Amino acid sequence: MRSKSIPRLVRVLPYKRTTRCFSTSSHRFAGQVRIVEVGPRDGLQNEKTSISLKIKLELIKRLAQTGVRDIEAGSFVAPKWVPQMANSVDVLNHLLGHPPSAPHPITYNYLVPNLKGLQNLLRTADDVKPGTAPDLSQPTEDSDSLPTPPPSPKEQEEAEPAPITSTEDPNEMPSDTSGVNDPVEPASSSTLGNQTEISIFTAATEAFSKANTNCSIAESLDRCKEIVTLAKSRDIRVRGYVSVALGCPYEGPDVAPSRVAEVTASLLEMGVDEVSVADTTGMGTAPRTRDLLKTLSAAGVANQDLALHFHDTYGQALVNVVVGLEHGIRAFDSSVGGLGGCPYSKGATGNVATEDLVYCLHSLGATTGVDVEKMAQIGSWISTELGRENDSRAGKAVLARLRT
């Protein structure tokens, strides 16, 4: 438990060399790892084709039944910036009024770019009581034309920035559902414990901050502080993102780890509960990921306050995940089917696929609570619905084996 008397930034523990933590042997375990499924928000926001509310709600419903405990559900941004998130009010209404069945409570996360975004979320949430909102997942006469929220006031649209946006026998294939059983917390069919969480964001480079939010890093942190203050007054958990931590489309791959640590510490000090350090461009490599994590530790940032978010642009996401595991990180973002990208980072491909991440973690002896077979089926389904290639190699392999 974190000491309240010692400031976070000065809790720097002496470095102690340890042996390697992971092995393919079933006798060595990686422990409990938390998966944050970002497909319905970060995954869908960059899609070119229009996505109906019905499909979004069905995606969330299916994901809720896989065992994942954290799902990014939407984004309270002006529709002109991210059209795919225009019906996030409807998503929030539905999840509060008619939460999908799940084996345990789920935290649903919504990105808010500024104070107005959070105010809109709170106003919506305050008006919803469980079971009173219309069930928008049910078929209607025109189910593909479900209502979307009215446009934001003109002054908000003009001022609001766009958002940021992952055995002993080495030849023996691990079970598809290995790691599903969570030894820490028993499953429950109740949805009464569901929580609503928000996420905020800033960047590790000035150029990306300007392009993404039209302000400096310092100004974006000021905005974040306003949001955190209001959220904490309502007992809402806050998640932070630090974009382009391992490479920037404008400033290149050599982002200073000390800058990432400074921004991360600033978010934690203002009250953010967890910071997801994001390789938005997918430029990260194992050595630079390791150096970044060492710098964060040296700055007094605790592993339990961090998550890692990798894009797979250069095929390095899972390598970087293992580096994070060996450093002690136990929370990772991912997107079913490898959905995703970044509107402000040209060439960046999707997040690391949840199916690939879960398969990798289970092969290392980790437990995630996530059923990789169900996740693979969802990845195939949503890829078909979107008319895109399924980017999960493990997902496709799992499905192929299930068909034989």
Coordinates of C-alpha atoms in Angstrom, one line a residue:
M1 CA 0.0 0.0 0.0
R2 CA 1.4 3.4 -1.0
S3 CA 2.6 5.6 1.8
K4 CA 0.6 8.9 2.1
S5 CA 3.4 10.7 3.9
I6 CA 6.1 10.3 1.2
P7 CA 5.6 12.2 -2.1
R8 CA 5.4 9.9 -5.1
L9 CA 8.4 11.5 -6.8
V10 CA 10.9 10.7 -4.1
R11 CA 9.9 7.1 -3.5
V12 CA 12.9 5.8 -5.5
L13 CA 13.9 2.3 -4.4
P14 CA 17.5 1.1 -4.9
Y15 CA 18.0 -0.9 -8.0
K16 CA 18.3 -4.7 -7.4
R17 CA 19.3 -7.0 -10.1
T18 CA 17.1 -10.0 -10.5
T19 CA 17.1 -13.2 -12.6
R20 CA 14.8 -13.5 -15.7
C21 CA 11.2 -13.6 -14.7
F22 CA 9.8 -15.6 -17.6
S23 CA 10.2 -19.0 -19.2
T24 CA 8.1 -21.2 -21.5
S25 CA 8.2 -23.8 -18.7
S26 CA 4.9 -24.4 -17.0
H27 CA 6.7 -24.3 -13.6
R28 CA 7.4 -20.5 -13.9
F29 CA 4.4 -18.2 -13.7
A30 CA 4.0 -14.6 -14.8
G31 CA 1.2 -13.9 -12.4
Q32 CA -2.0 -12.0 -12.9
V33 CA -2.1 -9.6 -15.8
R34 CA -4.9 -7.1 -16.5
I35 CA -6.1 -6.5 -20.0
V36 CA -7.7 -3.2 -21.0
E37 CA -9.8 -3.7 -24.2
V38 CA -9.7 -0.5 -26.2
G39 CA -11.4 -1.8 -29.4
P40 CA -14.7 0.0 -29.1
R41 CA -13.1 3.4 -28.7
D42 CA -9.4 3.5 -29.8
G43 CA -10.0 0.7 -32.2
L44 CA -13.0 2.1 -34.0
Q45 CA -12.2 5.8 -34.0
N46 CA -9.9 5.6 -37.0
E47 CA -12.2 3.5 -39.2
K48 CA -13.3 5.1 -42.5
T49 CA -16.6 3.4 -42.9
S50 CA -19.6 4.5 -40.8
I51 CA -20.3 2.2 -37.8
S52 CA -23.8 1.9 -36.5
L53 CA -24.7 2.2 -32.8
K54 CA -26.1 -1.4 -33.1
I55 CA -22.7 -2.8 -34.1
K56 CA -20.9 -0.9 -31.3
L57 CA -23.3 -2.1 -28.7
E58 CA -23.1 -5.7 -30.0
L59 CA -19.2 -5.5 -29.9
I60 CA -19.3 -4.3 -26.3
K61 CA -21.8 -7.0 -25.4
R62 CA -19.7 -9.8 -26.8
L63 CA -16.5 -8.4 -25.2
A64 CA -18.2 -8.3 -21.9
Q65 CA -18.7 -12.1 -22.0
T66 CA -15.0 -12.9 -22.6
G67 CA -13.8 -12.3 -19.1
V68 CA -12.2 -8.9 -19.8
R69 CA -12.7 -6.5 -16.9
D70 CA -11.9 -3.1 -18.5
I71 CA -13.4 -1.8 -21.8
E72 CA -13.0 1.5 -23.5
A73 CA -16.6 2.3 -24.6
G74 CA -16.6 5.7 -26.2
S75 CA -15.3 9.3 -26.3
F76 CA -17.0 12.6 -25.4
V77 CA -15.5 14.7 -28.2
A78 CA -17.1 17.0 -30.8
P79 CA -18.3 14.8 -33.7
K80 CA -16.6 16.9 -36.3
W81 CA -13.2 15.8 -34.9
V82 CA -14.0 12.0 -34.5
P83 CA -17.2 11.2 -36.3
Q84 CA -17.1 7.5 -35.2
M85 CA -17.6 8.5 -31.6
A86 CA -20.6 10.7 -32.3
N87 CA -23.0 8.3 -30.5
S88 CA -21.0 7.9 -27.3
V89 CA -23.9 9.5 -25.4
D90 CA -26.1 6.6 -26.6
V91 CA -23.5 4.1 -25.6
L92 CA -23.2 5.5 -22.1
N93 CA -27.0 5.6 -21.8
H94 CA -27.3 2.0 -22.8
L95 CA -24.5 0.7 -20.6
L96 CA -25.9 2.4 -17.6
G97 CA -29.5 1.5 -18.2
H98 CA -29.0 -2.0 -19.7
P99 CA -25.6 -3.3 -19.0
P100 CA -24.7 -6.5 -20.8
S101 CA -24.4 -9.7 -18.8
A102 CA -20.9 -10.5 -17.8
P103 CA -19.1 -13.0 -15.5
H104 CA -18.0 -10.2 -13.2
P105 CA -18.4 -6.4 -12.9
I106 CA -16.8 -4.3 -15.7
T107 CA -15.2 -0.9 -15.8
Y108 CA -16.4 1.1 -18.8
N109 CA -14.1 3.9 -19.8
Y110 CA -14.8 7.1 -21.8
L111 CA -12.2 9.5 -23.1
V112 CA -12.9 13.2 -22.4
P113 CA -10.7 15.8 -24.1
N114 CA -11.6 18.7 -21.8
L115 CA -13.8 19.9 -19.0
K116 CA -16.9 20.3 -21.2
G117 CA -16.5 16.7 -22.3
L118 CA -16.6 15.5 -18.7
Q119 CA -19.5 17.8 -17.9
N120 CA -21.5 16.3 -20.8
L121 CA -20.7 12.8 -19.6
L122 CA -21.8 13.7 -16.0
R123 CA -25.0 15.3 -17.2
T124 CA -25.9 12.2 -19.2
A125 CA -25.0 9.8 -16.4
D126 CA -27.1 11.8 -13.9
D127 CA -30.2 11.4 -16.0
V128 CA -30.0 7.6 -16.3
K129 CA -31.3 5.1 -13.8
P130 CA -30.8 1.4 -14.3
G131 CA -33.6 -0.1 -16.5
T132 CA -35.1 3.2 -17.4
A133 CA -33.2 4.1 -20.5
P134 CA -34.4 2.5 -23.8
D135 CA -32.7 -0.7 -24.7
L136 CA -30.8 0.5 -27.9
S137 CA -29.4 -3.0 -28.6
Q138 CA -32.9 -4.3 -29.5
P139 CA -33.9 -4.3 -33.2
T140 CA -36.0 -1.3 -34.4
E141 CA -37.7 -0.6 -37.7
D142 CA -34.4 1.0 -38.8
S143 CA -31.8 -0.4 -36.5
D144 CA -28.9 1.1 -38.5
S145 CA -30.3 4.6 -38.1
L146 CA -30.4 4.7 -34.3
P147 CA -30.5 8.2 -32.8
T148 CA -27.2 10.0 -32.2
P149 CA -26.8 12.9 -29.8
P150 CA -27.5 16.5 -31.0
P151 CA -24.5 18.4 -32.3
S152 CA -22.4 20.1 -29.7
P153 CA -22.9 23.9 -29.2
K154 CA -21.1 25.8 -31.9
E155 CA -18.7 27.4 -29.5
Q156 CA -17.7 24.0 -28.1
E157 CA -17.1 22.6 -31.5
E158 CA -14.9 25.4 -32.4
A159 CA -12.9 25.2 -29.3
E160 CA -12.7 21.5 -28.6
P161 CA -9.6 19.6 -29.6
A162 CA -9.4 16.2 -31.2
P163 CA -8.4 13.2 -29.1
I164 CA -5.4 10.9 -29.2
T165 CA -5.9 8.5 -29.7
S166 CA -2.9 -2.2 -27.0
T167 CA 5.0 -26.0 -21.1
E168 CA 7.7 -27.8 -20.5
D169 CA 7.6 -29.1 -24.1
P170 CA 8.4 -26.1 -26.3
N171 CA 6.5 -27.7 -29.2
E172 CA 3.3 -28.2 -27.2
M173 CA 0.7 -25.6 -28.0
P174 CA -0.9 -24.1 -24.8
S175 CA -4.6 -24.6 -24.3
D176 CA -6.7 -21.9 -25.9
T177 CA -8.3 -21.1 -22.6
S178 CA -5.3 -21.4 -20.4
G179 CA -5.1 -18.5 -18.0
V180 CA -8.8 -18.0 -18.1
N181 CA -9.4 -18.9 -14.5
D182 CA -8.6 -16.0 -12.2
P183 CA -7.1 -17.2 -8.9
V184 CA -7.5 -13.9 -7.3
E185 CA -11.1 -13.0 -7.6
P186 CA -14.1 -15.4 -8.1
A187 CA -16.4 -14.8 -11.0
S188 CA -19.8 -13.3 -10.5
S189 CA -22.8 -12.9 -12.8
S190 CA -23.7 -9.6 -11.3
T191 CA -23.4 -6.3 -13.2
L192 CA -24.2 -4.1 -10.2
G193 CA -20.6 -3.5 -9.6
N194 CA -19.9 -2.0 -13.0
Q195 CA -18.1 1.3 -12.9
T196 CA -17.8 4.3 -15.2
E197 CA -14.2 5.6 -15.6
I198 CA -12.8 8.5 -17.7
S199 CA -9.5 8.8 -19.5
I200 CA -7.6 12.0 -20.3
F201 CA -4.5 12.5 -22.5
T202 CA -1.4 14.5 -23.2
A203 CA 1.7 13.9 -25.2
A204 CA 5.4 13.4 -24.7
T205 CA 6.4 15.8 -27.6
E206 CA 5.4 19.4 -28.2
A207 CA 4.8 18.8 -31.9
F208 CA 2.3 16.0 -31.4
S209 CA 0.6 18.0 -28.6
K210 CA 0.1 20.9 -31.0
A211 CA -1.2 18.7 -33.8
N212 CA -3.5 16.6 -31.6
T213 CA -4.8 19.2 -29.1
N214 CA -3.8 22.5 -30.5
C215 CA -1.9 23.4 -27.3
S216 CA 1.4 22.9 -25.6
I217 CA 2.1 20.1 -23.2
A218 CA 1.9 22.5 -20.3
E219 CA -1.4 23.8 -21.4
S220 CA -2.7 20.2 -21.9
L221 CA -1.7 19.4 -18.4
D222 CA -3.6 22.4 -17.1
R223 CA -6.7 21.1 -18.9
C224 CA -6.1 17.7 -17.4
K225 CA -6.0 19.1 -13.9
E226 CA -9.4 20.7 -14.3
I227 CA -10.9 17.4 -15.4
V228 CA -9.2 15.4 -12.6
T229 CA -10.5 17.9 -10.0
L230 CA -14.1 17.6 -11.1
A231 CA -13.9 13.8 -11.6
K232 CA -12.5 13.3 -8.1
S233 CA -15.2 15.4 -6.6
R234 CA -17.6 12.8 -8.1
D235 CA -15.5 9.8 -7.0
I236 CA -14.7 8.9 -10.6
R237 CA -11.5 7.0 -11.4
V238 CA -9.3 8.7 -13.9
R239 CA -6.9 7.0 -16.4
G240 CA -4.3 9.1 -18.2
Y241 CA -2.5 8.6 -21.5
V242 CA 0.9 9.8 -22.5
S243 CA 1.0 9.6 -26.3
V244 CA 4.1 9.1 -28.6
A245 CA 6.2 7.9 -25.6
L246 CA 8.4 5.8 -27.9
G247 CA 8.3 7.7 -31.1
C248 CA 6.7 10.8 -32.7
P249 CA 5.5 11.2 -36.3
Y250 CA 6.8 14.8 -36.2
E251 CA 9.9 14.6 -34.0
G252 CA 11.1 11.1 -34.8
P253 CA 11.7 7.9 -32.8
D254 CA 14.1 9.4 -30.2
V255 CA 11.6 10.8 -27.6
A256 CA 13.5 11.6 -24.4
P257 CA 12.6 9.1 -21.7
S258 CA 13.0 11.8 -19.1
R259 CA 10.3 13.9 -20.8
V260 CA 7.9 10.9 -20.7
A261 CA 8.7 10.4 -17.0
E262 CA 8.1 14.1 -16.3
V263 CA 4.7 14.1 -17.9
T264 CA 3.7 10.8 -16.4
A265 CA 4.7 12.0 -12.9
S266 CA 2.7 15.3 -13.5
L267 CA -0.4 13.3 -14.2
L268 CA 0.0 11.0 -11.2
E269 CA 0.7 14.0 -8.9
M270 CA -2.6 15.7 -9.9
G271 CA -4.5 12.6 -8.9
V272 CA -4.7 10.4 -12.0
D273 CA -5.1 6.8 -10.8
E274 CA -3.2 5.0 -13.7
V275 CA -1.1 6.2 -16.6
S276 CA -1.0 4.3 -19.8
V277 CA 2.3 5.0 -21.5
A278 CA 1.5 4.8 -25.2
D279 CA 3.7 3.8 -28.2
T280 CA 1.2 5.6 -30.5
T281 CA 3.3 5.2 -33.6
G282 CA 4.6 1.6 -33.0
M283 CA 8.2 2.9 -33.3
G284 CA 9.1 1.3 -29.9
T285 CA 11.8 -1.3 -29.7
A286 CA 12.9 -3.6 -26.9
P287 CA 16.0 -1.6 -25.8
R288 CA 14.1 1.7 -25.9
T289 CA 11.2 0.3 -24.0
R290 CA 13.5 -1.0 -21.3
D291 CA 15.3 2.3 -21.1
L292 CA 12.0 4.1 -20.8
L293 CA 10.8 1.9 -18.0
K294 CA 14.1 2.2 -16.1
T295 CA 13.8 6.0 -16.4
L296 CA 10.2 5.9 -15.1
S297 CA 11.3 3.8 -12.1
A298 CA 14.2 6.1 -11.4
A299 CA 11.7 9.0 -11.3
G300 CA 9.8 7.3 -8.6
V301 CA 6.9 6.1 -10.7
A302 CA 5.6 2.8 -9.4
N303 CA 4.9 -0.1 -11.7
Q304 CA 1.4 -0.5 -10.2
D305 CA 0.6 3.0 -11.4
L306 CA 1.4 2.2 -15.1
A307 CA -0.1 0.4 -18.0
L308 CA 1.6 0.0 -21.4
H309 CA -0.1 0.7 -24.8
F310 CA 1.6 -0.7 -27.9
H311 CA 0.8 -0.4 -31.6
D312 CA 2.1 -3.1 -33.9
T313 CA 3.3 -1.0 -36.8
Y314 CA 6.7 -2.7 -37.1
G315 CA 5.7 -6.0 -35.5
Q316 CA 7.4 -5.2 -32.2
A317 CA 4.4 -4.9 -29.9
L318 CA 4.6 -8.4 -28.3
V319 CA 8.4 -8.1 -27.9
N320 CA 7.8 -4.8 -26.0
V321 CA 5.1 -6.4 -23.9
V322 CA 7.5 -9.1 -22.7
V323 CA 10.0 -6.3 -21.8
G324 CA 7.3 -4.7 -19.8
L325 CA 6.4 -7.9 -18.1
E326 CA 10.0 -8.5 -17.1
H327 CA 10.1 -5.0 -15.7
G328 CA 7.1 -5.7 -13.5
I329 CA 4.2 -4.1 -15.5
R330 CA 1.0 -6.0 -15.1
A331 CA -1.5 -3.9 -17.2
F332 CA -1.6 -3.7 -21.0
D333 CA -4.0 -2.2 -23.5
S334 CA -5.0 -4.1 -26.6
S335 CA -7.7 -4.2 -29.3
V336 CA -9.7 -7.1 -30.5
G337 CA -8.7 -8.0 -34.1
G338 CA -5.9 -5.5 -33.9
L339 CA -8.3 -2.6 -34.6
G340 CA -7.0 0.9 -34.4
G341 CA -4.6 3.5 -35.6
C342 CA -4.2 7.2 -34.9
P343 CA -5.8 10.0 -36.9
Y344 CA -2.7 12.2 -36.1
S345 CA 0.0 9.6 -36.8
K346 CA 0.0 8.6 -40.4
G347 CA 1.1 5.1 -41.0
A348 CA 0.5 3.9 -37.5
T349 CA -1.3 0.6 -37.6
G350 CA -3.7 -0.9 -35.1
N351 CA -3.1 -1.7 -31.4
V352 CA -1.6 -5.0 -30.5
A353 CA -4.4 -7.6 -31.0
T354 CA -6.0 -8.7 -27.8
E355 CA -6.0 -12.3 -29.1
D356 CA -2.3 -12.2 -29.7
L357 CA -1.6 -10.5 -26.4
V358 CA -3.7 -13.0 -24.4
Y359 CA -2.2 -16.0 -26.2
C360 CA 1.3 -14.7 -25.5
L361 CA 0.6 -14.1 -21.9
H362 CA -1.0 -17.5 -21.3
S363 CA 2.0 -19.2 -23.0
L364 CA 4.2 -17.5 -20.3
G365 CA 2.1 -18.8 -17.5
A366 CA 0.1 -15.6 -16.9
T367 CA -3.5 -15.5 -15.9
T368 CA -5.8 -12.9 -17.5
G369 CA -9.3 -14.2 -17.0
V370 CA -9.9 -13.7 -20.7
D371 CA -11.1 -16.6 -23.0
V372 CA -9.0 -16.4 -26.1
E373 CA -11.4 -18.5 -28.1
K374 CA -14.3 -16.1 -27.5
M375 CA -12.0 -13.2 -28.3
A376 CA -10.8 -14.8 -31.5
Q377 CA -14.4 -15.2 -32.6
I378 CA -15.2 -11.6 -31.9
G379 CA -12.1 -10.5 -33.8
S380 CA -13.3 -12.4 -36.9
W381 CA -16.9 -11.1 -36.5
I382 CA -16.0 -7.4 -36.1
S383 CA -13.4 -7.5 -38.9
T384 CA -16.1 -8.9 -41.3
E385 CA -18.6 -6.3 -40.1
L386 CA -16.1 -3.5 -40.9
G387 CA -15.0 -5.0 -44.2
R388 CA -11.4 -5.1 -43.1
E389 CA -8.6 -7.7 -42.6
N390 CA -8.4 -9.5 -39.3
D391 CA -5.0 -8.4 -38.0
S392 CA -4.7 -11.0 -35.2
R393 CA -2.5 -13.9 -36.2
A394 CA -3.2 -15.9 -33.0
G395 CA -6.9 -15.3 -33.5
K396 CA -6.9 -16.7 -37.0
A397 CA -4.9 -19.7 -35.9
V398 CA -7.2 -20.4 -33.0
L399 CA -10.2 -20.3 -35.3
A400 CA -8.6 -22.5 -37.9
R401 CA -7.9 -25.1 -35.3
L402 CA -11.4 -24.9 -33.9
R403 CA -12.8 -25.7 -37.4
T404 CA -10.7 -28.9 -37.8

